PDB file of C-alpha atoms in Angstrom:
ATOM      1  CA  MET A   6       0.804  58.220  83.144  1.00 59.00           C
ATOM      2  CA  GLY A   7      -1.747  59.538  80.502  1.00 71.00           C
ATOM      3  CA  TRP A   8       0.763  62.064  79.096  1.00 68.00           C
ATOM      4  CA  GLU A   9       3.498  59.311  78.678  1.00 71.00           C
ATOM      5  CA  ARG A  10       1.066  57.115  76.762  1.00 73.00           C
ATOM      6  CA  GLU A  11       0.234  60.066  74.562  1.00 72.00           C
ATOM      7  CA  LEU A  12       3.943  60.922  73.996  1.00 63.00           C
ATOM      8  CA  PHE A  13       4.710  57.230  73.021  1.00 66.00           C
ATOM      9  CA  GLY A  14       1.714  57.243  70.747  1.00 70.00           C
ATOM     10  CA  VAL A  15       2.998  60.410  68.961  1.00 64.00           C
ATOM     11  CA  LEU A  16       6.548  58.804  68.743  1.00 65.00           C
ATOM     12  CA  ASP A  17       5.204  55.634  67.247  1.00 72.00           C
ATOM     13  CA  ASP A  18       3.158  57.588  64.841  1.00 73.00           C
ATOM     14  CA  LEU A  19       6.271  59.573  63.767  1.00 65.00           C
ATOM     15  CA  GLU A  20       8.217  56.375  63.375  1.00 75.00           C
ATOM     16  CA  GLN A  21       5.551  54.847  61.148  1.00 77.00           C
ATOM     17  CA  GLN A  22       5.543  57.877  59.050  1.00 71.00           C
ATOM     18  CA  ALA A  23       9.302  57.805  58.701  1.00 69.00           C
ATOM     19  CA  GLU A  24       9.174  54.104  57.770  1.00 75.00           C
ATOM     20  CA  ALA A  25       6.625  54.826  55.151  1.00 72.00           C
ATOM     21  CA  ALA A  26       8.590  57.741  53.692  1.00 68.00           C
ATOM     22  CA  TYR A  27      11.726  55.505  53.664  1.00 67.00           C
ATOM     23  CA  GLY A  28       9.736  52.732  52.000  1.00 67.00           C
ATOM     24  CA  LEU A  29       8.449  55.005  49.081  1.00 68.00           C
ATOM     25  CA  GLU A  30      12.028  56.548  48.682  1.00 70.00           C
ATOM     26  CA  ARG A  31      13.506  53.090  48.591  1.00 69.00           C
ATOM     27  CA  ALA A  32      10.929  51.792  46.038  1.00 66.00           C
ATOM     28  CA  ALA A  33      11.692  54.903  43.753  1.00 64.00           C
ATOM     29  CA  GLU A  34      15.453  54.193  44.148  1.00 63.00           C
ATOM     30  CA  LEU A  35      15.093  50.530  43.278  1.00 62.00           C
ATOM     31  CA  ALA A  36      12.958  51.469  40.241  1.00 58.00           C
ATOM     32  CA  ASP A  37      15.669  53.879  39.037  1.00 61.00           C
ATOM     33  CA  ARG A  38      18.447  51.320  39.628  1.00 65.00           C
ATOM     34  CA  SER A  39      16.368  48.705  37.805  1.00 58.00           C
ATOM     35  CA  ARG A  40      16.029  51.048  34.735  1.00 67.00           C
ATOM     36  CA  ALA A  41      19.709  51.958  34.948  1.00 74.00           C
ATOM     37  CA  GLU A  42      20.739  48.354  35.067  1.00 76.00           C
ATOM     38  CA  TYR A  43      18.357  47.314  32.139  1.00 77.00           C
ATOM     39  CA  GLN A  44      20.058  49.769  29.809  1.00 84.00           C
ATOM     40  CA  GLN A  45      23.105  47.499  29.996  1.00 85.00           C
ATOM     41  CA  VAL A  46      21.033  44.522  28.559  1.00 90.00           C
ATOM     42  CA  THR A  47      21.937  43.968  24.867  1.00 93.00           C
ATOM     43  CA  LEU A  48      19.784  42.399  22.033  1.00 95.00           C
ATOM     44  CA  ALA A  49      22.438  39.608  21.898  1.00 95.00           C
ATOM     45  CA  SER A  50      22.098  38.901  25.608  1.00 94.00           C
ATOM     46  CA  ARG A  51      18.283  38.440  25.175  1.00 95.00           C
ATOM     47  CA  LEU A  52      18.860  36.107  22.264  1.00 97.00           C
ATOM     48  CA  VAL A  53      21.318  33.928  24.189  1.00 96.00           C
ATOM     49  CA  ALA A  54      18.539  33.466  26.780  1.00 96.00           C
ATOM     50  CA  SER A  55      16.307  32.442  23.796  1.00 97.00           C
ATOM     51  CA  VAL A  56      18.621  29.648  22.388  1.00 97.00           C
ATOM     52  CA  GLY A  57      16.582  26.520  21.763  1.00 97.00           C
ATOM     53  CA  THR A  58      13.261  28.346  21.371  1.00 97.00           C
ATOM     54  CA  ASP A  59      11.272  29.297  18.216  1.00 98.00           C
ATOM     55  CA  VAL A  60      11.639  32.977  17.402  1.00 98.00           C
ATOM     56  CA  GLY A  61      10.905  35.277  14.511  1.00 97.00           C
ATOM     57  CA  LEU A  62      13.585  37.793  13.223  1.00 98.00           C
ATOM     58  CA  GLU A  63      12.656  40.764  11.091  1.00 98.00           C
ATOM     59  CA  VAL A  64      15.856  41.164   9.040  1.00 98.00           C
ATOM     60  CA  ARG A  65      16.444  44.127   6.745  1.00 97.00           C
ATOM     61  CA  GLY A  66      16.786  42.772   3.196  1.00 96.00           C
ATOM     62  CA  ALA A  67      15.629  39.290   4.069  1.00 96.00           C
ATOM     63  CA  GLY A  68      12.204  39.889   5.729  1.00 96.00           C
ATOM     64  CA  LEU A  69      10.780  37.803   8.577  1.00 96.00           C
ATOM     65  CA  LEU A  70      12.743  34.637   9.365  1.00 96.00           C
ATOM     66  CA  ALA A  71      11.321  32.053  11.607  1.00 96.00           C
ATOM     67  CA  GLY A  72      12.696  28.993  13.272  1.00 97.00           C
ATOM     68  CA  THR A  73      14.595  27.680  16.169  1.00 98.00           C
ATOM     69  CA  LEU A  74      17.417  29.860  17.534  1.00 98.00           C
ATOM     70  CA  GLU A  75      20.461  27.414  17.591  1.00 97.00           C
ATOM     71  CA  GLN A  76      23.328  29.612  18.498  1.00 96.00           C
ATOM     72  CA  VAL A  77      24.258  33.182  19.130  1.00 96.00           C
ATOM     73  CA  GLY A  78      27.779  34.601  18.589  1.00 93.00           C
ATOM     74  CA  THR A  79      29.475  37.986  18.492  1.00 91.00           C
ATOM     75  CA  GLY A  80      27.402  39.888  15.981  1.00 94.00           C
ATOM     76  CA  TRP A  81      25.457  36.989  14.542  1.00 96.00           C
ATOM     77  CA  CYS A  82      23.008  34.109  15.233  1.00 97.00           C
ATOM     78  CA  HIS A  83      22.118  30.769  13.671  1.00 96.00           C
ATOM     79  CA  LEU A  84      18.441  30.067  13.036  1.00 97.00           C
ATOM     80  CA  ARG A  85      17.179  26.625  11.943  1.00 96.00           C
ATOM     81  CA  GLY A  86      13.831  26.514  10.064  1.00 91.00           C
ATOM     82  CA  PRO A  87      12.174  23.925   7.890  1.00 87.00           C
ATOM     83  CA  GLY A  88      14.593  22.774   5.043  1.00 86.00           C
ATOM     84  CA  GLN A  89      16.801  25.780   5.567  1.00 89.00           C
ATOM     85  CA  GLU A  90      19.238  27.365   7.941  1.00 94.00           C
ATOM     86  CA  TRP A  91      20.196  30.997   8.299  1.00 97.00           C
ATOM     87  CA  VAL A  92      23.301  32.779   9.602  1.00 97.00           C
ATOM     88  CA  VAL A  93      21.828  36.218  10.526  1.00 98.00           C
ATOM     89  CA  HIS A  94      23.970  39.283  10.981  1.00 97.00           C
ATOM     90  CA  LEU A  95      22.716  40.923  14.122  1.00 97.00           C
ATOM     91  CA  PRO A  96      23.220  44.603  12.899  1.00 97.00           C
ATOM     92  CA  ALA A  97      20.597  43.679  10.184  1.00 97.00           C
ATOM     93  CA  VAL A  98      18.051  42.611  12.756  1.00 98.00           C
ATOM     94  CA  ALA A  99      15.184  45.206  13.060  1.00 97.00           C
ATOM     95  CA  ALA A 100      12.924  43.232  15.487  1.00 98.00           C
ATOM     96  CA  VAL A 101      12.662  39.877  17.301  1.00 98.00           C
ATOM     97  CA  HIS A 102       9.413  38.034  18.076  1.00 98.00           C
ATOM     98  CA  ASP A 103       8.965  35.646  20.950  1.00 97.00           C
ATOM     99  CA  ALA A 104      12.215  36.190  22.598  1.00 96.00           C
ATOM    100  CA  SER A 105      12.750  35.109  26.106  1.00 95.00           C
ATOM    101  CA  PRO A 106      11.934  37.721  28.751  1.00 94.00           C
ATOM    102  CA  ARG A 107      15.256  37.014  30.419  1.00 94.00           C
ATOM    103  CA  SER A 108      18.710  37.981  29.553  1.00 93.00           C
ATOM    104  CA  VAL A 109      22.149  36.138  29.984  1.00 92.00           C
ATOM    105  CA  PRO A 110      24.983  38.457  30.851  1.00 88.00           C
ATOM    106  CA  GLU A 111      27.964  38.108  28.530  1.00 87.00           C
ATOM    107  CA  VAL A 112      30.271  36.636  31.159  1.00 87.00           C
ATOM    108  CA  ALA A 113      27.861  33.596  31.366  1.00 89.00           C
ATOM    109  CA  TRP A 114      27.725  32.939  27.661  1.00 90.00           C
ATOM    110  CA  PRO A 115      29.413  29.689  26.278  1.00 90.00           C
ATOM    111  CA  ALA A 116      32.841  29.961  24.821  1.00 89.00           C
ATOM    112  CA  THR A 117      31.385  29.412  21.171  1.00 87.00           C
ATOM    113  CA  SER A 118      29.498  32.665  21.635  1.00 89.00           C
ATOM    114  CA  ARG A 119      32.823  34.525  21.106  1.00 88.00           C
ATOM    115  CA  LEU A 120      33.000  33.317  17.552  1.00 91.00           C
ATOM    116  CA  THR A 121      32.398  36.010  15.006  1.00 92.00           C
ATOM    117  CA  VAL A 122      30.188  36.069  11.899  1.00 94.00           C
ATOM    118  CA  GLY A 123      33.366  35.330   9.880  1.00 94.00           C
ATOM    119  CA  SER A 124      33.912  32.165  11.786  1.00 93.00           C
ATOM    120  CA  SER A 125      30.308  30.960  11.110  1.00 92.00           C
ATOM    121  CA  LEU A 126      30.706  31.805   7.407  1.00 95.00           C
ATOM    122  CA  ARG A 127      34.064  29.982   7.205  1.00 95.00           C
ATOM    123  CA  ARG A 128      32.171  26.796   8.387  1.00 92.00           C
ATOM    124  CA  LEU A 129      29.791  27.310   5.424  1.00 92.00           C
ATOM    125  CA  ALA A 130      32.699  27.936   3.077  1.00 94.00           C
ATOM    126  CA  ASP A 131      34.481  24.789   4.074  1.00 94.00           C
ATOM    127  CA  ALA A 132      31.278  22.709   3.655  1.00 92.00           C
ATOM    128  CA  GLY A 133      30.872  24.065   0.075  1.00 90.00           C
ATOM    129  CA  GLU A 134      27.165  24.352   0.494  1.00 85.00           C
ATOM    130  CA  ARG A 135      25.037  26.213  -1.940  1.00 91.00           C
ATOM    131  CA  CYS A 136      23.529  29.323  -0.246  1.00 94.00           C
ATOM    132  CA  VAL A 137      21.977  32.776  -0.839  1.00 96.00           C
ATOM    133  CA  VAL A 138      23.744  35.763   0.537  1.00 97.00           C
ATOM    134  CA  ARG A 139      21.219  38.467   1.308  1.00 97.00           C
ATOM    135  CA  THR A 140      22.162  42.088   1.805  1.00 98.00           C
ATOM    136  CA  ALA A 141      20.485  44.581   3.943  1.00 97.00           C
ATOM    137  CA  ASP A 142      19.411  46.618   0.892  1.00 97.00           C
ATOM    138  CA  GLY A 143      17.486  43.570  -0.485  1.00 96.00           C
ATOM    139  CA  GLY A 144      20.151  42.181  -2.844  1.00 96.00           C
ATOM    140  CA  ALA A 145      20.821  38.430  -3.125  1.00 96.00           C
ATOM    141  CA  HIS A 146      23.730  36.505  -4.413  1.00 95.00           C
ATOM    142  CA  ASP A 147      23.134  32.792  -5.048  1.00 94.00           C
ATOM    143  CA  GLY A 148      26.265  30.642  -5.078  1.00 95.00           C
ATOM    144  CA  THR A 149      28.788  29.094  -2.673  1.00 95.00           C
ATOM    145  CA  LEU A 150      30.951  30.857  -0.286  1.00 95.00           C
ATOM    146  CA  ALA A 151      34.689  30.713  -1.243  1.00 94.00           C
ATOM    147  CA  ARG A 152      36.784  32.524   1.195  1.00 95.00           C
ATOM    148  CA  VAL A 153      36.103  34.750   4.206  1.00 96.00           C
ATOM    149  CA  GLY A 154      38.254  37.908   4.767  1.00 96.00           C
ATOM    150  CA  ALA A 155      38.338  40.147   7.881  1.00 95.00           C
ATOM    151  CA  ASP A 156      35.412  42.260   6.824  1.00 96.00           C
ATOM    152  CA  PHE A 157      33.865  40.466   3.657  1.00 97.00           C
ATOM    153  CA  VAL A 158      32.925  37.263   2.178  1.00 97.00           C
ATOM    154  CA  GLU A 159      33.609  35.931  -1.342  1.00 97.00           C
ATOM    155  CA  VAL A 160      30.563  34.327  -3.022  1.00 97.00           C
ATOM    156  CA  ARG A 161      31.182  32.316  -6.254  1.00 95.00           C
ATOM    157  CA  THR A 162      27.964  32.783  -8.240  1.00 92.00           C
ATOM    158  CA  GLY A 163      26.549  31.503 -11.516  1.00 80.00           C
ATOM    159  CA  SER A 164      27.925  28.766 -13.850  1.00 76.00           C
ATOM    160  CA  ALA A 165      30.978  30.856 -14.766  1.00 79.00           C
ATOM    161  CA  GLY A 166      31.984  31.060 -11.092  1.00 79.00           C
ATOM    162  CA  ARG A 167      31.854  34.813 -11.041  1.00 93.00           C
ATOM    163  CA  LEU A 168      33.321  36.088  -7.697  1.00 95.00           C
ATOM    164  CA  VAL A 169      31.382  38.703  -5.730  1.00 96.00           C
ATOM    165  CA  LEU A 170      32.805  40.322  -2.587  1.00 97.00           C
ATOM    166  CA  VAL A 171      30.133  41.145   0.033  1.00 97.00           C
ATOM    167  CA  ALA A 172      31.050  43.521   2.898  1.00 97.00           C
ATOM    168  CA  PHE A 173      29.977  42.465   6.327  1.00 97.00           C
ATOM    169  CA  THR A 174      28.594  45.987   6.747  1.00 97.00           C
ATOM    170  CA  ALA A 175      26.085  45.145   4.036  1.00 97.00           C
ATOM    171  CA  LEU A 176      25.364  41.613   5.006  1.00 98.00           C
ATOM    172  CA  ALA A 177      21.939  40.760   6.321  1.00 98.00           C
ATOM    173  CA  ALA A 178      21.716  36.934   6.267  1.00 98.00           C
ATOM    174  CA  VAL A 179      23.076  33.794   4.540  1.00 97.00           C
ATOM    175  CA  GLN A 180      20.536  31.114   3.800  1.00 95.00           C
ATOM    176  CA  SER A 181      21.728  27.535   3.253  1.00 88.00           C
ATOM    177  CA  ARG A 182      19.300  24.745   2.332  1.00 69.00           C
ATOM    178  CA  ASP A 183      19.156  21.300   3.490  1.00 58.00           C
ATOM    179  CA  THR A 184      19.964  18.901   0.514  1.00 47.00           C
TER     180      THR A 184
END
């Protein structure tokens, strides 16, 4: 019976080697799948997971904006800081500090997340609040929002009420102040 024990030992050894090789192959496959799936994660989905937390947003034309992330919508987010609020156009965001390590898939977002940057700006226009519209090139227009078009916002500036049209493609952030 010595040769049978030796044969079973060889077969057990081969089986363990096969399991180890499968485990290595499976680990590599899982890592590849993880990388492939993560490429589907968007900045907005990471921000949705960060709602309610304090973050810092580096925004082209506006600098570092810090505060509590209140809401994220399609192409924008609402940030509340001490004495001011920001509507930030996501294409102008260069970096995010202190975001959640998690992500929320778009299908799990609240219905209000489907609102566009235009919807958020219409709320400010309806309120008649004084604000500063900052553009990605560093420009600033101080006034009140008048009307919001499909791809631009009207800003009434100065005492004469001069009207400036700001294209959404140039928009970085809109700062409103608590009064």
